[in-house]
mmCIF file of C-alpha atoms in Angstrom:
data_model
loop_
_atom_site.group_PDB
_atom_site.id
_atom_site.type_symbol
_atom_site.label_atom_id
_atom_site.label_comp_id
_atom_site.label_asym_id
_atom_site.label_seq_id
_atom_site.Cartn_x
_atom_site.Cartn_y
_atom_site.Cartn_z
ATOM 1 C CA UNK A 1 -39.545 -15.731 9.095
ATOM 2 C CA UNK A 2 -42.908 -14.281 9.802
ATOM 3 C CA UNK A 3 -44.404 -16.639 7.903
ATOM 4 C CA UNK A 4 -42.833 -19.238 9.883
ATOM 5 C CA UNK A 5 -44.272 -17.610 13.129
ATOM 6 C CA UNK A 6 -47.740 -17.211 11.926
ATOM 7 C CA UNK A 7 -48.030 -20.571 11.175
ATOM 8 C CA UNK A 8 -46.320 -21.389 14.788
ATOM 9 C CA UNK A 9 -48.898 -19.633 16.610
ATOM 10 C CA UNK A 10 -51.898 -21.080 14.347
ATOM 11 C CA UNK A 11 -50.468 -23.948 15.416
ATOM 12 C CA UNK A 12 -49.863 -23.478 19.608
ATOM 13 C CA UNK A 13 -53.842 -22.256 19.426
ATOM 14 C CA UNK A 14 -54.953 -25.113 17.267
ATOM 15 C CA UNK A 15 -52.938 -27.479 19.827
ATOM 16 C CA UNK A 16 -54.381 -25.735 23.138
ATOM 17 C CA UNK A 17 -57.844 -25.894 21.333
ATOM 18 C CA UNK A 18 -57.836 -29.336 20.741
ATOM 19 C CA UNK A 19 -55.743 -30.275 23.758
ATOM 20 C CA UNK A 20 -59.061 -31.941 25.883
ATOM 21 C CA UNK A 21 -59.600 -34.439 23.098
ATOM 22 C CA UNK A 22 -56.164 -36.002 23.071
ATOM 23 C CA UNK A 23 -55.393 -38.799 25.402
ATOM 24 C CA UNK A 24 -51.618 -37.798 26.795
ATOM 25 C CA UNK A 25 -48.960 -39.907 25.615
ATOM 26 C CA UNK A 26 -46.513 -37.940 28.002
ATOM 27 C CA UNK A 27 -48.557 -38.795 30.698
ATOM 28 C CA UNK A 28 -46.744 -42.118 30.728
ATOM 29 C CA UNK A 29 -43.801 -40.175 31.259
ATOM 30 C CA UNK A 30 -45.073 -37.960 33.818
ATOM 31 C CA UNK A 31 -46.395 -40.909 35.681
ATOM 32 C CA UNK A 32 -42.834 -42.864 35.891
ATOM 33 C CA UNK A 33 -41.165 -39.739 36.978
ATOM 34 C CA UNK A 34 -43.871 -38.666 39.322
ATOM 35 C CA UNK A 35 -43.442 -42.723 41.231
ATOM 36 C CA UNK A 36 -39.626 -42.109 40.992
ATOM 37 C CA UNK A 37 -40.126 -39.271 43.124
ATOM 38 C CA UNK A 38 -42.464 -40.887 45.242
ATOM 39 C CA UNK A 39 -39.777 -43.910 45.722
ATOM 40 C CA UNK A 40 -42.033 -46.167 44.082
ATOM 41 C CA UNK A 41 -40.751 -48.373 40.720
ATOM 42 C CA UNK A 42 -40.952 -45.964 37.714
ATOM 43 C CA UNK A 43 -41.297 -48.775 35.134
ATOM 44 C CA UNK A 44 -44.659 -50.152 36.938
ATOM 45 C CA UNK A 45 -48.001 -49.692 35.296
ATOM 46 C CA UNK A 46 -49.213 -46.108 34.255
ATOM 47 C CA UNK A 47 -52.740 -46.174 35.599
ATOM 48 C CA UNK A 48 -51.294 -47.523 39.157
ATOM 49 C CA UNK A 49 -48.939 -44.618 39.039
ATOM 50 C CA UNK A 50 -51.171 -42.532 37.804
ATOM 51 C CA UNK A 51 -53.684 -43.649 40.558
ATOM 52 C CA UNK A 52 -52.091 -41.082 43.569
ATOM 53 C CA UNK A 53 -52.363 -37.351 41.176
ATOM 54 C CA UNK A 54 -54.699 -38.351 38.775
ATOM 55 C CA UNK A 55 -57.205 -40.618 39.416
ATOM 56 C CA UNK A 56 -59.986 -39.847 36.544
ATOM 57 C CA UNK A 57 -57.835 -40.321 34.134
ATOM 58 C CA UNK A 58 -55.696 -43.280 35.540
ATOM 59 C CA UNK A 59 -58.055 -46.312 33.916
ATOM 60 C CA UNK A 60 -57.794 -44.863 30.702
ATOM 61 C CA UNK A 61 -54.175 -46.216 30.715
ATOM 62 C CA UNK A 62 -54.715 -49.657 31.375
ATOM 63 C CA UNK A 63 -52.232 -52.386 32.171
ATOM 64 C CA UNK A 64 -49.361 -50.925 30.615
ATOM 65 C CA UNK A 65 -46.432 -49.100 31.279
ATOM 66 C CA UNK A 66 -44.069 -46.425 30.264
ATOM 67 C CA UNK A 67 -43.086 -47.612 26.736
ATOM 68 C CA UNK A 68 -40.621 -44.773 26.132
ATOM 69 C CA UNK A 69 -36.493 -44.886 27.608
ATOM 70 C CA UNK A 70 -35.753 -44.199 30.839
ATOM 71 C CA UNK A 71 -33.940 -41.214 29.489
ATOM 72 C CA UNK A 72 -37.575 -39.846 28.659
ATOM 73 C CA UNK A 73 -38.553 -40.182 32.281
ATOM 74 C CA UNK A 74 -35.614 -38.237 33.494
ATOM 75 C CA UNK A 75 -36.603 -35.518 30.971
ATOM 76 C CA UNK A 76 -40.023 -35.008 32.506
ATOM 77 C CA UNK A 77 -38.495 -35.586 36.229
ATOM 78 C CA UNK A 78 -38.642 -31.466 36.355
ATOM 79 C CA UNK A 79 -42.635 -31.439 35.445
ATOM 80 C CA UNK A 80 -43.039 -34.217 37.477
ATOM 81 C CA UNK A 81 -43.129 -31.766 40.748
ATOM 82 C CA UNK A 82 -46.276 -29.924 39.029
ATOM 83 C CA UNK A 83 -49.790 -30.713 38.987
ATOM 84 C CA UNK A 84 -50.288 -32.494 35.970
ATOM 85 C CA UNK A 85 -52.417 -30.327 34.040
ATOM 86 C CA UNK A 86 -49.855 -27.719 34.718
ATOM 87 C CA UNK A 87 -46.847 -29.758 33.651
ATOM 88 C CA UNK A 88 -48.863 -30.834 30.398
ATOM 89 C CA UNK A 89 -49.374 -27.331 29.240
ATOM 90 C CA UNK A 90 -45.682 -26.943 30.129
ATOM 91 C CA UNK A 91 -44.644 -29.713 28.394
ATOM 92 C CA UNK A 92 -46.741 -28.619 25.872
ATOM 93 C CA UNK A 93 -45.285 -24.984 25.097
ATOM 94 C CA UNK A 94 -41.700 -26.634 25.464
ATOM 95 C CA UNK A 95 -42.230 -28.915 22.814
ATOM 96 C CA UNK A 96 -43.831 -25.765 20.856
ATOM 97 C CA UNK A 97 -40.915 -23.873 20.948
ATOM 98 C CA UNK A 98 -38.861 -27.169 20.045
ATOM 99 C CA UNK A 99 -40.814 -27.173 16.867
ATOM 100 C CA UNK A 100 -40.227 -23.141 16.069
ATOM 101 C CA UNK A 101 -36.318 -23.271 16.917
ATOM 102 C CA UNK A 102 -36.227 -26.050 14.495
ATOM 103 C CA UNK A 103 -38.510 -23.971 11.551
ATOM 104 C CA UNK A 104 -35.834 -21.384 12.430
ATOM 105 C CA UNK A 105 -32.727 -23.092 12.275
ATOM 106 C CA UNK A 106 -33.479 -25.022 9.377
ATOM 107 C CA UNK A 107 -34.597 -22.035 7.317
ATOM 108 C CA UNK A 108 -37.649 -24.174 6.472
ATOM 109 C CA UNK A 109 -39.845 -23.432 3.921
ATOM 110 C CA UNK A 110 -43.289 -21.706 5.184
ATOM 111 C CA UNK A 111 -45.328 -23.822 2.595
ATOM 112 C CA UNK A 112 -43.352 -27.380 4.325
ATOM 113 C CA UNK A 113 -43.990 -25.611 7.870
ATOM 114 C CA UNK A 114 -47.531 -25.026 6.378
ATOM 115 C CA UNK A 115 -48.123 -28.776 5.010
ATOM 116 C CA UNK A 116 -46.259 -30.503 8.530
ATOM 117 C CA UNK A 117 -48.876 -28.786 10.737
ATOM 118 C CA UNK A 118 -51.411 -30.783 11.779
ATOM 119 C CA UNK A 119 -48.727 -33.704 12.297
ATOM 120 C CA UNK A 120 -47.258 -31.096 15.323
ATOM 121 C CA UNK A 121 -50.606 -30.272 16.193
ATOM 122 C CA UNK A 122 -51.690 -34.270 16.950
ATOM 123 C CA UNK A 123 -47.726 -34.162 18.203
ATOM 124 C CA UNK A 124 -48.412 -31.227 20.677
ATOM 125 C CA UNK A 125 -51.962 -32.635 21.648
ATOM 126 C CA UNK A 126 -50.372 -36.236 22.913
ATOM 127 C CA UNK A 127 -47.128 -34.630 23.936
ATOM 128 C CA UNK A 128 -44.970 -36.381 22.148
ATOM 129 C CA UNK A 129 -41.486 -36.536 22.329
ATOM 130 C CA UNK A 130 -40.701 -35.943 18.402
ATOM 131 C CA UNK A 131 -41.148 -32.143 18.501
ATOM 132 C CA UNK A 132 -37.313 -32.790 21.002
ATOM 133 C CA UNK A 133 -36.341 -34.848 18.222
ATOM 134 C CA UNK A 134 -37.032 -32.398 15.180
ATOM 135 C CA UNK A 135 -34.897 -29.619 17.197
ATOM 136 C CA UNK A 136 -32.079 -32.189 17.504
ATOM 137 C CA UNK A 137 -31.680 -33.196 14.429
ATOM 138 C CA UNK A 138 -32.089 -29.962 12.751
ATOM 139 C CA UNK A 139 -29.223 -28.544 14.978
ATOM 140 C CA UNK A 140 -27.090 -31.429 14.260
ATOM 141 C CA UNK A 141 -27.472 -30.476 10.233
ATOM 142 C CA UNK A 142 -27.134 -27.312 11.311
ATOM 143 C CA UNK A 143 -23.729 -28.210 13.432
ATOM 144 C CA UNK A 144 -22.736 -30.933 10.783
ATOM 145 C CA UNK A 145 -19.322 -29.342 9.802
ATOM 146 C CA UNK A 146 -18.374 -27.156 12.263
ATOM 147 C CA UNK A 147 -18.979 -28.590 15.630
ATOM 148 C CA UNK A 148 -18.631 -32.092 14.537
ATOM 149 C CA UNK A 149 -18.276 -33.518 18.475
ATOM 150 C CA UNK A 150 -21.818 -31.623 18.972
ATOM 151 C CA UNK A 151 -23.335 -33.708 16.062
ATOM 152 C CA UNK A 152 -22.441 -36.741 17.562
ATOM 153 C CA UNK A 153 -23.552 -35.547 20.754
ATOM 154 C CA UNK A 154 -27.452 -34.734 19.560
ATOM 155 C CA UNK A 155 -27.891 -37.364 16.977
ATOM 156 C CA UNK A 156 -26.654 -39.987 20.802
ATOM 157 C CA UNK A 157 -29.229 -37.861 22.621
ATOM 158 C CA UNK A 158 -32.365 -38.323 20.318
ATOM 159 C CA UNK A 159 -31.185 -42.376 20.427
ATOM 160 C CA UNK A 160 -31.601 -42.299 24.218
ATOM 161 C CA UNK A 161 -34.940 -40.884 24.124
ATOM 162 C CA UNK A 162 -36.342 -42.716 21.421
ATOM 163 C CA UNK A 163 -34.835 -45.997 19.629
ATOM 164 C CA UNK A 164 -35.745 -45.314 16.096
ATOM 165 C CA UNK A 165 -33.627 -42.211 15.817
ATOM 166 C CA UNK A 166 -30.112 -44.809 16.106
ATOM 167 C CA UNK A 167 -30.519 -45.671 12.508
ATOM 168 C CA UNK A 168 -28.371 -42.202 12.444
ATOM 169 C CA UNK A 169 -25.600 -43.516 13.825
ATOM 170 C CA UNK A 170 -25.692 -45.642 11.176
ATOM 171 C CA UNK A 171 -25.499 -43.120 8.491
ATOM 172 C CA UNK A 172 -22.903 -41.456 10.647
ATOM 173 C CA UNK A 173 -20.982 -44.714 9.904
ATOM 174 C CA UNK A 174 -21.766 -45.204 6.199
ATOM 175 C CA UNK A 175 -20.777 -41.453 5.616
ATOM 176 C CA UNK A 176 -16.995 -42.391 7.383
ATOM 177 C CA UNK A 177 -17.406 -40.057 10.378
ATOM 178 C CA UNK A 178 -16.022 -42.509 12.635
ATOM 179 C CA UNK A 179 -15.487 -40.155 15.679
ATOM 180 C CA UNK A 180 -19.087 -38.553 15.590
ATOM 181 C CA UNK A 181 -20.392 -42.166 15.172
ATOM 182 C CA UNK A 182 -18.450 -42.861 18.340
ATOM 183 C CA UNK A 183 -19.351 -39.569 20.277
ATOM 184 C CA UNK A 184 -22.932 -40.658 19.634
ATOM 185 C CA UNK A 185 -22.646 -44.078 20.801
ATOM 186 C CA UNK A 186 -21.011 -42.847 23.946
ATOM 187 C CA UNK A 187 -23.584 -40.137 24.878
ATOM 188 C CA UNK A 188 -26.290 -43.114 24.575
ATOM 189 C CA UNK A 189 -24.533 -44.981 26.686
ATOM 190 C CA UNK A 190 -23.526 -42.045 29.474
ATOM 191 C CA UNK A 191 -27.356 -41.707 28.956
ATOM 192 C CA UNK A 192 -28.635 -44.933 30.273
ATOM 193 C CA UNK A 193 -25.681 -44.772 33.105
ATOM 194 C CA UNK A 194 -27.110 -41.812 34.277
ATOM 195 C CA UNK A 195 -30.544 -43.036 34.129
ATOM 196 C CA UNK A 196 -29.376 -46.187 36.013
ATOM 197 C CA UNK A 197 -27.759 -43.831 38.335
ATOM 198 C CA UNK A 198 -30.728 -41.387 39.149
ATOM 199 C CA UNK A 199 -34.286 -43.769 38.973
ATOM 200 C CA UNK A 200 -32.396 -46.839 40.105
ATOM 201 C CA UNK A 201 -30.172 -50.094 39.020
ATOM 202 C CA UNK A 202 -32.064 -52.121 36.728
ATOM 203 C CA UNK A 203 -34.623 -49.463 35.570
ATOM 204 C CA UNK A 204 -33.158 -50.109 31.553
ATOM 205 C CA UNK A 205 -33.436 -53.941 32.461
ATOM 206 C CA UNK A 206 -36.795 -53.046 33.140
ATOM 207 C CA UNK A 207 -37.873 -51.056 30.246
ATOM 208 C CA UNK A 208 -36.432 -53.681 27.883
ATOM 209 C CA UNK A 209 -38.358 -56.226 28.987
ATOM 210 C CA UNK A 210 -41.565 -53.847 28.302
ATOM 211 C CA UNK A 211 -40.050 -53.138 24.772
ATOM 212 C CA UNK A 212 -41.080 -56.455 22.443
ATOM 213 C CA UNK A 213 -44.613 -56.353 24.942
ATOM 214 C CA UNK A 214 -45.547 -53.655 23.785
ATOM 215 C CA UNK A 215 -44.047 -53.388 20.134
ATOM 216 C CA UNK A 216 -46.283 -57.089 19.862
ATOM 217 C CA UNK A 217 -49.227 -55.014 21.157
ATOM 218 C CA UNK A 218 -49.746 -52.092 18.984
ATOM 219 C CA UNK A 219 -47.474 -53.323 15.537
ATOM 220 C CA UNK A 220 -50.916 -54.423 13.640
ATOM 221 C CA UNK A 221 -52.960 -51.043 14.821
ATOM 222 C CA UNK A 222 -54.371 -49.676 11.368
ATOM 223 C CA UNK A 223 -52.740 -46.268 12.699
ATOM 224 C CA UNK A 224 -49.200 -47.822 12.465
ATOM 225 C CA UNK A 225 -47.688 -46.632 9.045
ATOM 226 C CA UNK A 226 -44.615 -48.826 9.592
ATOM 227 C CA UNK A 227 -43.961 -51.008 6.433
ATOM 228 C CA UNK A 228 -42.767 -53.721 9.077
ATOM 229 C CA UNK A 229 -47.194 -53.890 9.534
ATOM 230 C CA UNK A 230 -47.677 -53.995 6.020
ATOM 231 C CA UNK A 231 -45.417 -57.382 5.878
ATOM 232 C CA UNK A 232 -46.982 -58.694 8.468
ATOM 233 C CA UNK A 233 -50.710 -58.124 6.983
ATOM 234 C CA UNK A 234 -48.838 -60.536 4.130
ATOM 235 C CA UNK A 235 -47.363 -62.834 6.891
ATOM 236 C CA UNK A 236 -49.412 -62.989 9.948
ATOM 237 C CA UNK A 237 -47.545 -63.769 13.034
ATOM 238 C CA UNK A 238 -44.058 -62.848 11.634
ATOM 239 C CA UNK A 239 -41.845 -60.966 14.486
ATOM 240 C CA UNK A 240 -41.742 -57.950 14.543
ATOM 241 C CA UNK A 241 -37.834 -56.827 14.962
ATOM 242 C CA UNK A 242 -36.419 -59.172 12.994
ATOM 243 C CA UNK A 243 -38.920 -57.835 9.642
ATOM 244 C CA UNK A 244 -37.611 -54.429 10.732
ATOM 245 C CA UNK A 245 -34.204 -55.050 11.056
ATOM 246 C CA UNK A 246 -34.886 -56.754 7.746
ATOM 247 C CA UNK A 247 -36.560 -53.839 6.249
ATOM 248 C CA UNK A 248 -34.066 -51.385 7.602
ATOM 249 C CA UNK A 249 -31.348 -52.915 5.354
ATOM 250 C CA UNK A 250 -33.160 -53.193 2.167
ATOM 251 C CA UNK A 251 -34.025 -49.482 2.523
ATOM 252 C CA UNK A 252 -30.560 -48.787 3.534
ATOM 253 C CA UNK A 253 -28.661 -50.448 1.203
ATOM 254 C CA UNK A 254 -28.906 -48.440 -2.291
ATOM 255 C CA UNK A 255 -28.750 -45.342 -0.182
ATOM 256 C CA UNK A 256 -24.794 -46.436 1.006
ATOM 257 C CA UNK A 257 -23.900 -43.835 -2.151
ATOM 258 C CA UNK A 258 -25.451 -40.954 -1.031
ATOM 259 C CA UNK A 259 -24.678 -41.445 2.460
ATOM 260 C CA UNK A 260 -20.979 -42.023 1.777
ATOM 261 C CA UNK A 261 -20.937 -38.423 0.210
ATOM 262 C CA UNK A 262 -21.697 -37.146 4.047
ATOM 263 C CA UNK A 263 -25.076 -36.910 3.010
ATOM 264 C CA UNK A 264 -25.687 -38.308 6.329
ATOM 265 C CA UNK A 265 -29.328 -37.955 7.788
ATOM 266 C CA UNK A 266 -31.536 -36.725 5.129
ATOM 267 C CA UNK A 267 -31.897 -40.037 3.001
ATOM 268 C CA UNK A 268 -32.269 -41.952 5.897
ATOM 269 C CA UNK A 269 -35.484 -39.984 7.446
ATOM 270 C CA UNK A 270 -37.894 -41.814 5.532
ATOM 271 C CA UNK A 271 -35.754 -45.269 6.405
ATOM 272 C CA UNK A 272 -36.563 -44.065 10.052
ATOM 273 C CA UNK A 273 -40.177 -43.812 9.624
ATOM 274 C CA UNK A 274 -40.727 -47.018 7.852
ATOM 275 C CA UNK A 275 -38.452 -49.417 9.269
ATOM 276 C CA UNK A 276 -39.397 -48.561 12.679
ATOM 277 C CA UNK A 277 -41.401 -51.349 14.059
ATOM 278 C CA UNK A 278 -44.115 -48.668 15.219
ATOM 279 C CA UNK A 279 -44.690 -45.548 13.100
ATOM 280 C CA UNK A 280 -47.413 -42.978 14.006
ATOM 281 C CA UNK A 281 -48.753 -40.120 12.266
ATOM 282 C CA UNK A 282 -47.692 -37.177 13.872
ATOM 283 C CA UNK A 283 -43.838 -38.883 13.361
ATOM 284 C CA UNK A 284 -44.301 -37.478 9.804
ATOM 285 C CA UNK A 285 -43.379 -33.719 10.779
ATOM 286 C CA UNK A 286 -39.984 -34.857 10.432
ATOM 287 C CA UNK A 287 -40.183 -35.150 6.438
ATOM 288 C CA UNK A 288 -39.515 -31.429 6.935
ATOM 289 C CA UNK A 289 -35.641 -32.502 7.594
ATOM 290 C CA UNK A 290 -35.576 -33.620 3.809
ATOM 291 C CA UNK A 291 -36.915 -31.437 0.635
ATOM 292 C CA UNK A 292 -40.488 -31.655 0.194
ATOM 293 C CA UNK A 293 -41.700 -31.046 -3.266
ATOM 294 C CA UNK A 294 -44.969 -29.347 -4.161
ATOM 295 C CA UNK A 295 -47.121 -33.012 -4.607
ATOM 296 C CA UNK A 296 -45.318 -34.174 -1.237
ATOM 297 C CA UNK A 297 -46.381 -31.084 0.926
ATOM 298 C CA UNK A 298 -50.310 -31.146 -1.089
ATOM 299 C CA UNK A 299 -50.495 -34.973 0.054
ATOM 300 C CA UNK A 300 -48.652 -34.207 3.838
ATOM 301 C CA UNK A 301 -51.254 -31.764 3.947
ATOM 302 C CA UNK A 302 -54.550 -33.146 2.886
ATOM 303 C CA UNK A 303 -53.362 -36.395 5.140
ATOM 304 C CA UNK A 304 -52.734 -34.006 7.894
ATOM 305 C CA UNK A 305 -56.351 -32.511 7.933
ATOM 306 C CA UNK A 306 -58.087 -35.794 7.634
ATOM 307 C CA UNK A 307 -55.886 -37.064 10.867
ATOM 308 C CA UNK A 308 -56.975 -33.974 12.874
ATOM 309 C CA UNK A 309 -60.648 -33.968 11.655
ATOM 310 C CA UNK A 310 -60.982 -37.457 12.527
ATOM 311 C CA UNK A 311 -59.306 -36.828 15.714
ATOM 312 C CA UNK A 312 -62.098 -33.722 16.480
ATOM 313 C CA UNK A 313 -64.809 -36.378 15.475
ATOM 314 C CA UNK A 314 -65.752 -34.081 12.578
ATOM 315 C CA UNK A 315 -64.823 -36.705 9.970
ATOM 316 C CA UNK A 316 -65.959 -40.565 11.059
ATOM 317 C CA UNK A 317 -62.836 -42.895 11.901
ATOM 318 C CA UNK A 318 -64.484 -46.042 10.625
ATOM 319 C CA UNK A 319 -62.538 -47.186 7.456
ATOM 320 C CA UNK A 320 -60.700 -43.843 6.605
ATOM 321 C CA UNK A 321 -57.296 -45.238 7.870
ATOM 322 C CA UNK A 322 -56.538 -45.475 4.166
ATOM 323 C CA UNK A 323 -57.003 -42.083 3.484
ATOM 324 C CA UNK A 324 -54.942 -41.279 6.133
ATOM 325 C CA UNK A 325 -52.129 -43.757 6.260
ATOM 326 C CA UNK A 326 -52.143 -44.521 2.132
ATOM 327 C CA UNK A 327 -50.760 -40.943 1.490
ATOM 328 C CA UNK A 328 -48.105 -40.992 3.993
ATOM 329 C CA UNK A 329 -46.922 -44.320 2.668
ATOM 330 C CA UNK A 330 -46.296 -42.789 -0.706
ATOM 331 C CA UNK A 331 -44.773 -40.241 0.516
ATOM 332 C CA UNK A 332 -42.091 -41.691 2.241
ATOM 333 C CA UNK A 333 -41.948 -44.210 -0.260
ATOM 334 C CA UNK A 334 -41.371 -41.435 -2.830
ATOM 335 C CA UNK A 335 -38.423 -39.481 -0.643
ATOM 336 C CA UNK A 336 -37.024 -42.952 -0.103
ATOM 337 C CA UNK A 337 -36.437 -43.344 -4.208
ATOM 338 C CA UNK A 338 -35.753 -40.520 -4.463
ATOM 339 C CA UNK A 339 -33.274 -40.250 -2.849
ATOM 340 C CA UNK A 340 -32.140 -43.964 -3.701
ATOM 341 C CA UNK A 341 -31.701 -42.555 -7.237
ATOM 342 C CA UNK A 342 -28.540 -43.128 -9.363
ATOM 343 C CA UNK A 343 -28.504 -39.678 -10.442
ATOM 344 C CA UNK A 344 -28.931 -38.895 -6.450
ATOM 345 C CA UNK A 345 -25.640 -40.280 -5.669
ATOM 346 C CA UNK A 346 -23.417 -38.523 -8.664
ATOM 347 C CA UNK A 347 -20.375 -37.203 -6.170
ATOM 348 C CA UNK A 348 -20.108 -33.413 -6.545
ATOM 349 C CA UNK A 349 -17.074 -31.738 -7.736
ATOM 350 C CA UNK A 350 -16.873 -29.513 -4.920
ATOM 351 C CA UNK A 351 -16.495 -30.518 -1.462
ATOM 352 C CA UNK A 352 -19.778 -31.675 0.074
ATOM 353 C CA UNK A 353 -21.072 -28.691 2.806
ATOM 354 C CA UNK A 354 -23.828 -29.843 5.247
ATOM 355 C CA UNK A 355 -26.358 -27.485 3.586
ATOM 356 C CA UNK A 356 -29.666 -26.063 6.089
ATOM 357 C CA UNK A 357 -32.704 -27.553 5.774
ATOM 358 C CA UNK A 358 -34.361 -26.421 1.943
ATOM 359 C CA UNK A 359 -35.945 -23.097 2.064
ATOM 360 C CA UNK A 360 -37.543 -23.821 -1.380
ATOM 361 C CA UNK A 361 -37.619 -27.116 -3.690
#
């Protein structure tokens, strides 16, 4: 545990350090909640929005708008009455302490916490919402057999704030727990109701719309680890969601074993992270859900570093993408056959036990 808490607060100073460099991703966030409040249309552009608190910064944004769920802008709704450098540091230390309840409650490894750092470091410094999404999940394993409605409930929350997290529900399905699968659904649903409800009719119409636009936008960046890029870099122009949708399946399909012995979220992690249509780096701190072995956490780690040194303009970002991106791709690659395995899928004699996150490999 201390070791765990060193590393946290290496990693809140590195974060706050850096913090300047890092244009805000949660500033899209803080922009649609900030018009909401203002009565204006939360889903219009971010550097309009952004126009009225934060002018500097506003054209840095340019024609686009909030790419994340309306559930995301009802998260940052109580922020949105702050100035915004105070709400950003207070998003900031919220999503910290995300990240440490997590370490905690997973009983995670300090060499994994160690090797996932920089990811929540570049995670912290854009304000991302994964940091919400690694406490989730790791309280759902946590949860997974004895508050099975409260599973259902988180693994339907982290779908309504960001849409790559509803392959879950899927495992939820393949694994037979029916009821959790439908608890999930549900709470996704209840959460776009109440989003409807709050910022205004049409406001998911709206965001949907925004979805493929933007998803067509960013799918070829060379910072997108998503395997859907790497098929279209062999077939230019093919569309995005149907390759993922595509991909998905072939990844999920020889894990249907595992996942029917309740091993529901932990083989499908690196399915998450390359089927997603977008994949960034700092989306890689959620490896820590599965077991990392020693090679994994050396190449998370040496990855890591060359994403934040190019970020701090120490390294030079022309052509090191590879070095970057090529390590993560193995990775995941790797957990994904491993975990794909025959020998991964022998059924236990005992009765499978949601076990915590590894503490050592």
């Amino acid at each position: 545990m201390r070791l765990r808490l060193i590393i946290a607060a290496l990693t809140l100073i590195a974060a706050l350090l850096l913090l300047p460099q890092f244009l805000s991703d949660y500033a899209q966030d803080y922009a649609a909640a900030r018009a909401w409040l203002h009565g204006a249309d939360s889903n219009g552009r971010t550097a309009d929005l952004l126009a009225e608190c934060c002018a500097a910064m506003a054209p840095l944004y340019g024609g686009m708008q909030t790419a994340h769920p309306p559930f995301a802008t009802l998260l940052a709704l109580p922020l949105a009455w702050l100035p915004w450098p105070v709400a950003r540091l207070a998003w900031l230390v919220l999503s910290w302490a995300a990240i440490v309840g997590a370490w905690q409650i997973g009983r995670v490894a300090p060499a994994v916490c160690a090797a996932t750092a920089s990811f929540w470091i570049i995670a912290l410094g854009l304000g991302t919402h994964e940091p919400l999404l690694f406490l989730l999940l790791a309280l759902a394993l946590h949860l997974a057999e004895r508050r099975p409605r409260v599973v259902g409930a988180l693994v339907g929350l982290c779908a309504a704030i960001k849409v790559y997290p509803i392959v879950v529900i899927g495992g939820l399905l393949a694994a037979r727990r029916y009821a959790q699968a439908a608890i999930a659904l549900a709470t996704g649903a209840l959460a776009l109701l109440l989003c409807e409800l709050v910022l205004g009719l049409g406001v998911t119409r709206g965001w949907l719309r925004f979805v493929p636009i933007n998803t067509q936008f960013y799918v070829d960046n060379i910072g997108n680890g998503s395997l859907v890029r790497l098929v279209r870099a062999v077939v230019p122009g093919a569309p995005p969601t149907p390759v993922a949708l595509a991909v998905l399946a072939l990844l999920s399909l020889p894990l249907l074993p595992r996942l029917r012995r309740s091993d529901w979220l932990r083989p499908l992690v690196p399915v998450m992270l390359l089927g997603s249509p977008l994949s960034w780096r700092h989306y890689m701190g959620l490896a820590a859900l599965d077991q990392l072995g020693w090679a994994e956490q050396i190449a998370l780690a040496l990855a890591g570093l060359a994403a934040l040194l190019i970020g701090m303009g120490v390294l030079p970002a022309d052509n090191m993408a590879p070095v970057v991106q090529g390590p993560l791709l193995i990775v995941l690659i790797w957990m994904w056959y491993r975990a794909s395995r025959p020998a991964a899928a022998i059924p236990s004699a005992a009765p499978q036990q949601a076990a915590p996150l590894p503490e050592e490999r």
